[in-house]
Amino acid sequence: MGKIVVLSGAGLSAESGLGTFRDAGGIWSRYDLNDVATPEGFARDPSQVHAFYNARRANLAGARPNAAHAALARLQAARGATLVTQNVDTLLEQAGANDVLHMHGRLDRAKCAACGHDWDAPLAMQAEDPCPACAARATRPDIVWFGEMPKELDIIEARIAAADLFVAIGTSGTVYPAAGFVDMARACGVATLELNLEASGSVFDRGIYGPASEIVPAWVA
Ligand code: BV8
């Protein structure tokens, strides 16, 4: 198994209690993503967006990595795997992983909407918090919202093109450009594998299905 690139989604952290987005009862069934995960929603009502992410930051504070996070940290230590995640939680880091490519940002980081400065987020954040660099009262979560450019795309796409195996774990393959990574891998002749609770509908060479905390350690072993 030469160079491996792993893309993870909310299913990786589901068994740590962080919830997913599009499963029954998921986050998007309780919140309108246009209100809490778009720049327009933030401009309309920054307090509502901060309340949404403050609640998720509090949820994360009580969560622990599960066996799947630990297995991916081991895979990275043993094989130098590139860990890309759509998740904004830090459970992979808490399990010992390094250099995780958070393409949708991170809950533990804040950003100034005025000057772009970013810093470690407090547990509860509000828009009136002054930016440490320019003092503007334009604090926002350092999260990639719909319509915003994902982070680290160049390095992610270069790693996928040069990989021997692309693995997607716990993602519904709904959100682009992440959902298109498997097609890019296949176009580059890279083998593809899906690990999920059930088939997402995207086309992979192979699939292993079951709860991440069981199938990921078994696959990594
Ligand atoms: C952009 C914020 C411009 C963080 C999120 C084509 C190309 C480019 C863009 C688009 C395009 N078509 C449409 C677009 C626009 C849009 C988009 O994709 N819309 C969709 C809805 C159609 N994309 C964007 O706006 C992106 N930006 O386009 O910029 C651009 C881009 C490239 C080049 C030039 C210009 C921005 C996307 C990021 C938006 N931010 N969230 C946050 O609040 O968390 S997206 C949101 O969905 C989350 O970040 C989440 O990570 C992401 C994906 O969801 P999943 O992780 O897959 O979770 P989901 O609930 O859907 O599925 C869970 C899965 O787990 C299921 O498969 C389930 O079976 C499985 N599971 C459950 N339990 C378990 C399990 N598996 C294993 N074990 C278990 N126990």
PDB file of C-alpha atoms and ligand atoms in Angstrom:
ATOM      1  CA  MET A   1       0.000   0.000   0.000  1.00  0.00           C
ATOM      2  CA  GLY A   2       2.290   2.857  -1.170  1.00  0.00           C
ATOM      3  CA  LYS A   3       1.193   6.483  -0.751  1.00  0.00           C
ATOM      4  CA  ILE A   4      -2.218   6.736   0.895  1.00  0.00           C
ATOM      5  CA  VAL A   5      -4.545   9.756   1.048  1.00  0.00           C
ATOM      6  CA  VAL A   6      -7.480   9.497   3.452  1.00  0.00           C
ATOM      7  CA  LEU A   7     -10.483  11.873   3.218  1.00  0.00           C
ATOM      8  CA  SER A   8     -12.753  11.802   6.259  1.00  0.00           C
ATOM      9  CA  GLY A   9     -16.206  13.221   6.926  1.00  0.00           C
ATOM     10  CA  ALA A  10     -18.639  13.440   9.824  1.00  0.00           C
ATOM     11  CA  GLY A  11     -19.059   9.637   9.992  1.00  0.00           C
ATOM     12  CA  LEU A  12     -15.504   9.369  11.383  1.00  0.00           C
ATOM     13  CA  SER A  13     -16.571  11.341  14.484  1.00  0.00           C
ATOM     14  CA  ALA A  14     -20.176  10.093  14.723  1.00  0.00           C
ATOM     15  CA  GLU A  15     -19.331   7.496  17.405  1.00  0.00           C
ATOM     16  CA  SER A  16     -17.558  10.205  19.395  1.00  0.00           C
ATOM     17  CA  GLY A  17     -20.963  11.860  19.722  1.00  0.00           C
ATOM     18  CA  LEU A  18     -20.404  14.817  17.381  1.00  0.00           C
ATOM     19  CA  GLY A  19     -23.335  14.021  15.099  1.00  0.00           C
ATOM     20  CA  THR A  20     -23.430  13.998  11.310  1.00  0.00           C
ATOM     21  CA  PHE A  21     -25.096  16.425   8.922  1.00  0.00           C
ATOM     22  CA  ARG A  22     -27.347  14.457   6.647  1.00  0.00           C
ATOM     23  CA  ASP A  23     -28.264  11.298   8.541  1.00  0.00           C
ATOM     24  CA  ALA A  24     -31.736  11.169  10.118  1.00  0.00           C
ATOM     25  CA  GLY A  25     -31.801  13.804  12.870  1.00  0.00           C
ATOM     26  CA  GLY A  26     -28.546  15.262  11.555  1.00  0.00           C
ATOM     27  CA  ILE A  27     -27.351  18.829  12.004  1.00  0.00           C
ATOM     28  CA  TRP A  28     -28.922  20.102   8.777  1.00  0.00           C
ATOM     29  CA  SER A  29     -32.303  18.765   9.911  1.00  0.00           C
ATOM     30  CA  ARG A  30     -32.097  21.032  12.989  1.00  0.00           C
ATOM     31  CA  TYR A  31     -30.446  24.099  11.501  1.00  0.00           C
ATOM     32  CA  ASP A  32     -30.861  25.793   8.115  1.00  0.00           C
ATOM     33  CA  LEU A  33     -27.358  25.734   6.621  1.00  0.00           C
ATOM     34  CA  ASN A  34     -28.132  29.029   4.874  1.00  0.00           C
ATOM     35  CA  ASP A  35     -28.474  30.674   8.283  1.00  0.00           C
ATOM     36  CA  VAL A  36     -25.399  29.185   9.990  1.00  0.00           C
ATOM     37  CA  ALA A  37     -22.930  27.966   7.322  1.00  0.00           C
ATOM     38  CA  THR A  38     -22.847  30.763   4.717  1.00  0.00           C
ATOM     39  CA  PRO A  39     -21.209  34.244   4.685  1.00  0.00           C
ATOM     40  CA  GLU A  40     -24.671  35.696   3.976  1.00  0.00           C
ATOM     41  CA  GLY A  41     -26.061  34.042   7.112  1.00  0.00           C
ATOM     42  CA  PHE A  42     -23.175  35.442   9.146  1.00  0.00           C
ATOM     43  CA  ALA A  43     -23.699  38.945   7.733  1.00  0.00           C
ATOM     44  CA  ARG A  44     -27.417  38.714   8.528  1.00  0.00           C
ATOM     45  CA  ASP A  45     -27.076  37.459  12.094  1.00  0.00           C
ATOM     46  CA  PRO A  46     -23.542  36.902  13.422  1.00  0.00           C
ATOM     47  CA  SER A  47     -24.812  36.027  16.903  1.00  0.00           C
ATOM     48  CA  GLN A  48     -26.881  33.113  15.553  1.00  0.00           C
ATOM     49  CA  VAL A  49     -23.836  31.743  13.723  1.00  0.00           C
ATOM     50  CA  HIS A  50     -21.608  32.141  16.790  1.00  0.00           C
ATOM     51  CA  ALA A  51     -24.265  30.370  18.897  1.00  0.00           C
ATOM     52  CA  PHE A  52     -24.250  27.468  16.412  1.00  0.00           C
ATOM     53  CA  TYR A  53     -20.472  27.073  16.521  1.00  0.00           C
ATOM     54  CA  ASN A  54     -20.236  27.784  20.276  1.00  0.00           C
ATOM     55  CA  ALA A  55     -22.634  24.843  20.804  1.00  0.00           C
ATOM     56  CA  ARG A  56     -20.506  22.597  18.581  1.00  0.00           C
ATOM     57  CA  ARG A  57     -17.308  23.732  20.355  1.00  0.00           C
ATOM     58  CA  ALA A  58     -18.935  22.838  23.715  1.00  0.00           C
ATOM     59  CA  ASN A  59     -19.964  19.441  22.284  1.00  0.00           C
ATOM     60  CA  LEU A  60     -16.399  18.858  21.101  1.00  0.00           C
ATOM     61  CA  ALA A  61     -15.040  19.752  24.571  1.00  0.00           C
ATOM     62  CA  GLY A  62     -16.914  16.729  25.952  1.00  0.00           C
ATOM     63  CA  ALA A  63     -15.990  14.367  23.109  1.00  0.00           C
ATOM     64  CA  ARG A  64     -13.112  11.900  22.875  1.00  0.00           C
ATOM     65  CA  PRO A  65     -11.451  10.353  19.831  1.00  0.00           C
ATOM     66  CA  ASN A  66     -12.796   6.893  18.955  1.00  0.00           C
ATOM     67  CA  ALA A  67     -10.880   3.832  17.715  1.00  0.00           C
ATOM     68  CA  ALA A  68     -11.103   5.061  14.115  1.00  0.00           C
ATOM     69  CA  HIS A  69      -9.267   8.331  14.905  1.00  0.00           C
ATOM     70  CA  ALA A  70      -6.580   6.337  16.749  1.00  0.00           C
ATOM     71  CA  ALA A  71      -6.213   3.920  13.832  1.00  0.00           C
ATOM     72  CA  LEU A  72      -5.721   6.799  11.360  1.00  0.00           C
ATOM     73  CA  ALA A  73      -3.076   8.335  13.642  1.00  0.00           C
ATOM     74  CA  ARG A  74      -1.284   4.957  13.643  1.00  0.00           C
ATOM     75  CA  LEU A  75      -1.591   4.704   9.857  1.00  0.00           C
ATOM     76  CA  GLN A  76      -0.041   8.157   9.485  1.00  0.00           C
ATOM     77  CA  ALA A  77       2.822   7.318  11.890  1.00  0.00           C
ATOM     78  CA  ALA A  78       3.530   3.968  10.201  1.00  0.00           C
ATOM     79  CA  ARG A  79       2.908   4.773   6.517  1.00  0.00           C
ATOM     80  CA  GLY A  80       3.083   8.571   6.239  1.00  0.00           C
ATOM     81  CA  ALA A  81      -0.563   8.685   5.138  1.00  0.00           C
ATOM     82  CA  THR A  82      -1.958  12.137   4.232  1.00  0.00           C
ATOM     83  CA  LEU A  83      -5.007  12.839   6.400  1.00  0.00           C
ATOM     84  CA  VAL A  84      -7.515  15.221   4.770  1.00  0.00           C
ATOM     85  CA  THR A  85     -10.717  15.981   6.653  1.00  0.00           C
ATOM     86  CA  GLN A  86     -13.956  17.855   6.007  1.00  0.00           C
ATOM     87  CA  ASN A  87     -14.483  17.771   9.773  1.00  0.00           C
ATOM     88  CA  VAL A  88     -13.864  20.856  11.857  1.00  0.00           C
ATOM     89  CA  ASP A  89     -13.312  18.879  15.062  1.00  0.00           C
ATOM     90  CA  THR A  90      -9.793  18.188  16.395  1.00  0.00           C
ATOM     91  CA  LEU A  91     -10.285  14.532  17.360  1.00  0.00           C
ATOM     92  CA  LEU A  92      -7.636  13.291  14.900  1.00  0.00           C
ATOM     93  CA  GLU A  93      -5.083  15.615  16.564  1.00  0.00           C
ATOM     94  CA  GLN A  94      -6.260  14.473  20.015  1.00  0.00           C
ATOM     95  CA  ALA A  95      -5.636  10.877  18.838  1.00  0.00           C
ATOM     96  CA  GLY A  96      -2.040  11.782  17.938  1.00  0.00           C
ATOM     97  CA  ALA A  97      -2.262  12.676  14.244  1.00  0.00           C
ATOM     98  CA  ASN A  98      -0.194  15.591  12.865  1.00  0.00           C
ATOM     99  CA  ASP A  99      -0.501  17.952   9.900  1.00  0.00           C
ATOM    100  CA  VAL A 100      -4.180  17.088   9.350  1.00  0.00           C
ATOM    101  CA  LEU A 101      -5.453  19.035   6.326  1.00  0.00           C
ATOM    102  CA  HIS A 102      -8.690  20.640   7.554  1.00  0.00           C
ATOM    103  CA  MET A 103     -10.179  21.716   4.220  1.00  0.00           C
ATOM    104  CA  HIS A 104     -13.304  23.163   5.899  1.00  0.00           C
ATOM    105  CA  GLY A 105     -11.433  24.861   8.745  1.00  0.00           C
ATOM    106  CA  ARG A 106     -11.369  24.101  12.490  1.00  0.00           C
ATOM    107  CA  LEU A 107     -13.667  24.822  15.443  1.00  0.00           C
ATOM    108  CA  ASP A 108     -10.663  25.764  17.618  1.00  0.00           C
ATOM    109  CA  ARG A 109      -9.612  28.652  15.353  1.00  0.00           C
ATOM    110  CA  ALA A 110     -11.056  32.157  15.001  1.00  0.00           C
ATOM    111  CA  LYS A 111     -10.533  34.628  12.147  1.00  0.00           C
ATOM    112  CA  CYS A 112     -11.011  38.367  11.655  1.00  0.00           C
ATOM    113  CA  ALA A 113     -13.467  39.058   8.819  1.00  0.00           C
ATOM    114  CA  ALA A 114     -11.810  42.474   8.403  1.00  0.00           C
ATOM    115  CA  CYS A 115      -8.070  41.747   8.207  1.00  0.00           C
ATOM    116  CA  GLY A 116      -7.915  37.946   7.911  1.00  0.00           C
ATOM    117  CA  HIS A 117      -5.782  37.456  11.060  1.00  0.00           C
ATOM    118  CA  ASP A 118      -6.461  34.082  12.720  1.00  0.00           C
ATOM    119  CA  TRP A 119      -5.953  32.888  16.277  1.00  0.00           C
ATOM    120  CA  ASP A 120      -6.896  30.172  18.776  1.00  0.00           C
ATOM    121  CA  ALA A 121     -10.638  30.409  19.373  1.00  0.00           C
ATOM    122  CA  PRO A 122     -12.048  30.688  22.906  1.00  0.00           C
ATOM    123  CA  LEU A 123     -14.701  28.098  23.805  1.00  0.00           C
ATOM    124  CA  ALA A 124     -17.479  30.701  23.363  1.00  0.00           C
ATOM    125  CA  MET A 125     -17.020  33.410  20.749  1.00  0.00           C
ATOM    126  CA  GLN A 126     -19.018  36.483  19.793  1.00  0.00           C
ATOM    127  CA  ALA A 127     -18.807  38.910  16.883  1.00  0.00           C
ATOM    128  CA  GLU A 128     -18.030  41.861  19.200  1.00  0.00           C
ATOM    129  CA  ASP A 129     -14.756  40.199  20.277  1.00  0.00           C
ATOM    130  CA  PRO A 130     -12.076  42.599  18.969  1.00  0.00           C
ATOM    131  CA  CYS A 131      -9.488  41.218  16.547  1.00  0.00           C
ATOM    132  CA  PRO A 132      -6.126  40.901  18.375  1.00  0.00           C
ATOM    133  CA  ALA A 133      -4.374  42.341  15.281  1.00  0.00           C
ATOM    134  CA  CYS A 134      -6.585  45.170  13.990  1.00  0.00           C
ATOM    135  CA  ALA A 135      -9.088  45.573  16.853  1.00  0.00           C
ATOM    136  CA  ALA A 136     -12.016  45.411  14.395  1.00  0.00           C
ATOM    137  CA  ARG A 137     -15.139  43.854  15.909  1.00  0.00           C
ATOM    138  CA  ALA A 138     -15.448  41.319  13.064  1.00  0.00           C
ATOM    139  CA  THR A 139     -14.584  38.008  14.712  1.00  0.00           C
ATOM    140  CA  ARG A 140     -15.840  34.897  12.912  1.00  0.00           C
ATOM    141  CA  PRO A 141     -15.176  31.154  13.171  1.00  0.00           C
ATOM    142  CA  ASP A 142     -12.241  30.067  10.961  1.00  0.00           C
ATOM    143  CA  ILE A 143     -14.603  27.710   9.152  1.00  0.00           C
ATOM    144  CA  VAL A 144     -15.124  27.349   5.377  1.00  0.00           C
ATOM    145  CA  TRP A 145     -18.795  28.075   4.669  1.00  0.00           C
ATOM    146  CA  PHE A 146     -20.782  27.263   1.527  1.00  0.00           C
ATOM    147  CA  GLY A 147     -19.603  29.465  -1.304  1.00  0.00           C
ATOM    148  CA  GLU A 148     -16.189  29.957   0.331  1.00  0.00           C
ATOM    149  CA  MET A 149     -12.944  28.498  -0.982  1.00  0.00           C
ATOM    150  CA  PRO A 150     -11.872  25.355   0.871  1.00  0.00           C
ATOM    151  CA  LYS A 151      -8.395  25.400   2.390  1.00  0.00           C
ATOM    152  CA  GLU A 152      -5.301  23.495   1.222  1.00  0.00           C
ATOM    153  CA  LEU A 153      -6.873  22.440  -2.108  1.00  0.00           C
ATOM    154  CA  ASP A 154      -3.569  22.637  -4.017  1.00  0.00           C
ATOM    155  CA  ILE A 155      -1.693  20.321  -1.668  1.00  0.00           C
ATOM    156  CA  ILE A 156      -4.685  17.972  -1.353  1.00  0.00           C
ATOM    157  CA  GLU A 157      -5.084  17.588  -5.102  1.00  0.00           C
ATOM    158  CA  ALA A 158      -1.330  17.121  -5.611  1.00  0.00           C
ATOM    159  CA  ARG A 159      -1.236  14.386  -2.935  1.00  0.00           C
ATOM    160  CA  ILE A 160      -4.237  12.597  -4.496  1.00  0.00           C
ATOM    161  CA  ALA A 161      -2.705  12.706  -7.996  1.00  0.00           C
ATOM    162  CA  ALA A 162       0.520  11.162  -6.644  1.00  0.00           C
ATOM    163  CA  ALA A 163      -1.175   8.558  -4.418  1.00  0.00           C
ATOM    164  CA  ASP A 164      -1.413   4.780  -4.808  1.00  0.00           C
ATOM    165  CA  LEU A 165      -4.649   4.613  -2.796  1.00  0.00           C
ATOM    166  CA  PHE A 166      -7.430   7.138  -2.047  1.00  0.00           C
ATOM    167  CA  VAL A 167      -9.692   6.215   0.876  1.00  0.00           C
ATOM    168  CA  ALA A 168     -12.922   8.053   1.816  1.00  0.00           C
ATOM    169  CA  ILE A 169     -14.156   7.426   5.356  1.00  0.00           C
ATOM    170  CA  GLY A 170     -17.568   8.437   6.747  1.00  0.00           C
ATOM    171  CA  THR A 171     -18.599  10.937   4.106  1.00  0.00           C
ATOM    172  CA  SER A 172     -21.818  11.076   2.105  1.00  0.00           C
ATOM    173  CA  GLY A 173     -20.035  12.533  -0.936  1.00  0.00           C
ATOM    174  CA  THR A 174     -22.517  15.409  -1.076  1.00  0.00           C
ATOM    175  CA  VAL A 175     -20.304  18.481  -0.738  1.00  0.00           C
ATOM    176  CA  TYR A 176     -17.888  19.633  -3.426  1.00  0.00           C
ATOM    177  CA  PRO A 177     -15.037  19.881  -4.150  1.00  0.00           C
ATOM    178  CA  ALA A 178     -14.387  17.077  -1.591  1.00  0.00           C
ATOM    179  CA  ALA A 179     -17.032  14.873  -3.234  1.00  0.00           C
ATOM    180  CA  GLY A 180     -15.105  15.091  -6.506  1.00  0.00           C
ATOM    181  CA  PHE A 181     -11.800  13.809  -5.061  1.00  0.00           C
ATOM    182  CA  VAL A 182     -12.676  10.161  -5.770  1.00  0.00           C
ATOM    183  CA  ASP A 183     -13.310  11.009  -9.458  1.00  0.00           C
ATOM    184  CA  MET A 184      -9.992  12.855  -9.629  1.00  0.00           C
ATOM    185  CA  ALA A 185      -8.234   9.854  -8.051  1.00  0.00           C
ATOM    186  CA  ARG A 186      -9.772   7.434 -10.548  1.00  0.00           C
ATOM    187  CA  ALA A 187      -8.879   9.737 -13.461  1.00  0.00           C
ATOM    188  CA  CYS A 188      -5.263   9.640 -12.231  1.00  0.00           C
ATOM    189  CA  GLY A 189      -5.278   5.825 -12.066  1.00  0.00           C
ATOM    190  CA  VAL A 190      -5.329   5.812  -8.234  1.00  0.00           C
ATOM    191  CA  ALA A 191      -7.084   2.876  -6.526  1.00  0.00           C
ATOM    192  CA  THR A 192     -10.112   3.970  -4.480  1.00  0.00           C
ATOM    193  CA  LEU A 193     -11.701   2.527  -1.336  1.00  0.00           C
ATOM    194  CA  GLU A 194     -14.795   3.616   0.601  1.00  0.00           C
ATOM    195  CA  LEU A 195     -15.215   2.921   4.336  1.00  0.00           C
ATOM    196  CA  ASN A 196     -18.703   3.904   5.477  1.00  0.00           C
ATOM    197  CA  LEU A 197     -21.755   2.762   7.401  1.00  0.00           C
ATOM    198  CA  GLU A 198     -23.390   2.197   4.018  1.00  0.00           C
ATOM    199  CA  ALA A 199     -22.553   2.843   0.365  1.00  0.00           C
ATOM    200  CA  SER A 200     -22.591   6.600  -0.321  1.00  0.00           C
ATOM    201  CA  GLY A 201     -23.445   6.173  -3.989  1.00  0.00           C
ATOM    202  CA  SER A 202     -20.095   7.523  -5.262  1.00  0.00           C
ATOM    203  CA  VAL A 203     -18.108   5.050  -7.418  1.00  0.00           C
ATOM    204  CA  PHE A 204     -15.160   3.343  -5.625  1.00  0.00           C
ATOM    205  CA  ASP A 205     -13.126   0.268  -6.632  1.00  0.00           C
ATOM    206  CA  ARG A 206     -13.871  -1.317  -3.233  1.00  0.00           C
ATOM    207  CA  GLY A 207     -16.080  -0.719  -0.226  1.00  0.00           C
ATOM    208  CA  ILE A 208     -15.984  -1.902   3.399  1.00  0.00           C
ATOM    209  CA  TYR A 209     -19.141  -1.158   5.363  1.00  0.00           C
ATOM    210  CA  GLY A 210     -19.881  -0.895   9.074  1.00  0.00           C
ATOM    211  CA  PRO A 211     -19.269   1.519  11.981  1.00  0.00           C
ATOM    212  CA  ALA A 212     -15.977   3.428  11.577  1.00  0.00           C
ATOM    213  CA  SER A 213     -14.783   2.457  15.066  1.00  0.00           C
ATOM    214  CA  GLU A 214     -14.843  -1.203  13.892  1.00  0.00           C
ATOM    215  CA  ILE A 215     -13.951  -1.155  10.184  1.00  0.00           C
ATOM    216  CA  VAL A 216     -11.192   1.479  10.257  1.00  0.00           C
ATOM    217  CA  PRO A 217      -8.989  -0.262  12.868  1.00  0.00           C
ATOM    218  CA  ALA A 218      -9.598  -3.584  11.062  1.00  0.00           C
ATOM    219  CA  TRP A 219      -8.543  -2.054   7.719  1.00  0.00           C
ATOM    220  CA  VAL A 220      -5.510  -0.234   9.196  1.00  0.00           C
ATOM    221  CA  ALA A 221      -4.331  -3.303  11.111  1.00  0.00           C
TER     222      ALA A 221
HETATM  223  C1  BV8 B   1     -16.897  26.190  -2.843  1.00  0.00           C
HETATM  224  C2  BV8 B   1     -18.992  24.069   7.347  1.00  0.00           C
HETATM  225  C3  BV8 B   1     -15.913  27.619  -4.439  1.00  0.00           C
HETATM  226  C4  BV8 B   1     -18.195  23.520   8.446  1.00  0.00           C
HETATM  227  C5  BV8 B   1     -19.444  22.874   5.342  1.00  0.00           C
HETATM  228  C6  BV8 B   1     -18.993  21.913  -7.595  1.00  0.00           C
HETATM  229  C7  BV8 B   1     -17.677  22.379  -7.391  1.00  0.00           C
HETATM  230  C8  BV8 B   1     -17.391  23.288  -6.368  1.00  0.00           C
HETATM  231  C9  BV8 B   1     -18.420  23.719  -5.519  1.00  0.00           C
HETATM  232  C10 BV8 B   1     -19.715  23.263  -5.700  1.00  0.00           C
HETATM  233  C11 BV8 B   1     -20.004  22.368  -6.729  1.00  0.00           C
HETATM  234  N1  BV8 B   1     -21.328  22.078  -6.675  1.00  0.00           N
HETATM  235  C12 BV8 B   1     -21.902  22.755  -5.645  1.00  0.00           C
HETATM  236  C13 BV8 B   1     -20.961  23.520  -5.050  1.00  0.00           C
HETATM  237  C14 BV8 B   1     -21.209  24.435  -3.924  1.00  0.00           C
HETATM  238  C15 BV8 B   1     -21.072  23.765  -2.556  1.00  0.00           C
HETATM  239  C16 BV8 B   1     -21.652  22.392  -2.516  1.00  0.00           C
HETATM  240  O1  BV8 B   1     -20.930  21.411  -2.647  1.00  0.00           O
HETATM  241  N2  BV8 B   1     -22.953  22.300  -2.248  1.00  0.00           N
HETATM  242  C17 BV8 B   1     -23.559  20.987  -2.099  1.00  0.00           C
HETATM  243  C18 BV8 B   1     -24.547  21.013  -0.941  1.00  0.00           C
HETATM  244  C19 BV8 B   1     -24.202  20.618  -3.437  1.00  0.00           C
HETATM  245  N3  BV8 B   1     -19.687  23.728  -2.162  1.00  0.00           N
HETATM  246  C20 BV8 B   1     -19.162  24.821  -1.558  1.00  0.00           C
HETATM  247  O2  BV8 B   1     -19.780  25.849  -1.372  1.00  0.00           O
HETATM  248  C21 BV8 B   1     -17.712  24.715  -1.108  1.00  0.00           C
HETATM  249  N4  BV8 B   1     -16.965  25.850  -1.585  1.00  0.00           N
HETATM  250  O3  BV8 B   1     -17.539  25.618  -3.690  1.00  0.00           O
HETATM  251  O4  BV8 B   1     -16.031  27.255  -3.098  1.00  0.00           O
HETATM  252  C22 BV8 B   1     -14.824  26.885  -5.114  1.00  0.00           C
HETATM  253  C23 BV8 B   1     -14.450  25.598  -4.761  1.00  0.00           C
HETATM  254  C24 BV8 B   1     -13.451  24.940  -5.462  1.00  0.00           C
HETATM  255  C25 BV8 B   1     -12.822  25.577  -6.489  1.00  0.00           C
HETATM  256  C26 BV8 B   1     -13.197  26.865  -6.810  1.00  0.00           C
HETATM  257  C27 BV8 B   1     -14.195  27.514  -6.133  1.00  0.00           C
HETATM  258  C28 BV8 B   1     -17.593  24.790   0.418  1.00  0.00           C
HETATM  259  C29 BV8 B   1     -17.967  23.483   1.037  1.00  0.00           C
HETATM  260  C30 BV8 B   1     -17.743  23.549   2.562  1.00  0.00           C
HETATM  261  C31 BV8 B   1     -18.997  23.993   3.222  1.00  0.00           C
HETATM  262  N5  BV8 B   1     -18.886  23.851   4.676  1.00  0.00           N
HETATM  263  N6  BV8 B   1     -19.592  22.958   6.641  1.00  0.00           N
HETATM  264  C32 BV8 B   1     -19.105  22.954   9.494  1.00  0.00           C
HETATM  265  O5  BV8 B   1     -19.997  23.677   9.952  1.00  0.00           O
HETATM  266  O6  BV8 B   1     -18.883  21.802   9.833  1.00  0.00           O
HETATM  267  S1  BV8 B   1     -19.985  21.478   4.528  1.00  0.00           S
HETATM  268  C33 BV8 B   1     -20.556  20.276   5.603  1.00  0.00           C
HETATM  269  O7  BV8 B   1     -20.739  19.080   4.816  1.00  0.00           O
HETATM  270  C34 BV8 B   1     -19.554  19.866   6.649  1.00  0.00           C
HETATM  271  O8  BV8 B   1     -18.340  20.572   6.574  1.00  0.00           O
HETATM  272  C35 BV8 B   1     -19.279  18.399   6.326  1.00  0.00           C
HETATM  273  O9  BV8 B   1     -17.976  18.087   6.591  1.00  0.00           O
HETATM  274  C36 BV8 B   1     -19.546  18.380   4.886  1.00  0.00           C
HETATM  275  C37 BV8 B   1     -19.695  17.021   4.242  1.00  0.00           C
HETATM  276  O10 BV8 B   1     -20.622  16.261   4.988  1.00  0.00           O
HETATM  277  P1  BV8 B   1     -20.137  14.794   5.483  1.00  0.00           P
HETATM  278  O11 BV8 B   1     -18.911  14.963   6.300  1.00  0.00           O
HETATM  279  O12 BV8 B   1     -20.076  13.875   4.324  1.00  0.00           O
HETATM  280  O13 BV8 B   1     -21.302  14.406   6.487  1.00  0.00           O
HETATM  281  P2  BV8 B   1     -22.753  13.824   6.105  1.00  0.00           P
HETATM  282  O14 BV8 B   1     -23.620  13.985   7.308  1.00  0.00           O
HETATM  283  O15 BV8 B   1     -23.210  14.393   4.798  1.00  0.00           O
HETATM  284  O16 BV8 B   1     -22.495  12.264   5.869  1.00  0.00           O
HETATM  285  C38 BV8 B   1     -22.104  11.454   6.973  1.00  0.00           C
HETATM  286  C39 BV8 B   1     -21.612  10.141   6.414  1.00  0.00           C
HETATM  287  O17 BV8 B   1     -21.110   9.356   7.493  1.00  0.00           O
HETATM  288  C40 BV8 B   1     -22.708   9.317   5.751  1.00  0.00           C
HETATM  289  O18 BV8 B   1     -22.211   8.744   4.554  1.00  0.00           O
HETATM  290  C41 BV8 B   1     -23.009   8.226   6.780  1.00  0.00           C
HETATM  291  O19 BV8 B   1     -23.398   7.007   6.165  1.00  0.00           O
HETATM  292  C42 BV8 B   1     -21.677   8.048   7.436  1.00  0.00           C
HETATM  293  N7  BV8 B   1     -21.716   7.563   8.813  1.00  0.00           N
HETATM  294  C43 BV8 B   1     -22.605   7.885   9.790  1.00  0.00           C
HETATM  295  N8  BV8 B   1     -22.286   7.233  10.930  1.00  0.00           N
HETATM  296  C44 BV8 B   1     -21.156   6.507  10.660  1.00  0.00           C
HETATM  297  C45 BV8 B   1     -20.804   6.703   9.323  1.00  0.00           C
HETATM  298  N9  BV8 B   1     -19.740   6.094   8.753  1.00  0.00           N
HETATM  299  C46 BV8 B   1     -19.014   5.271   9.535  1.00  0.00           C
HETATM  300  N10 BV8 B   1     -19.289   5.031  10.832  1.00  0.00           N
HETATM  301  C47 BV8 B   1     -20.348   5.626  11.429  1.00  0.00           C
HETATM  302  N11 BV8 B   1     -20.618   5.356  12.726  1.00  0.00           N
END
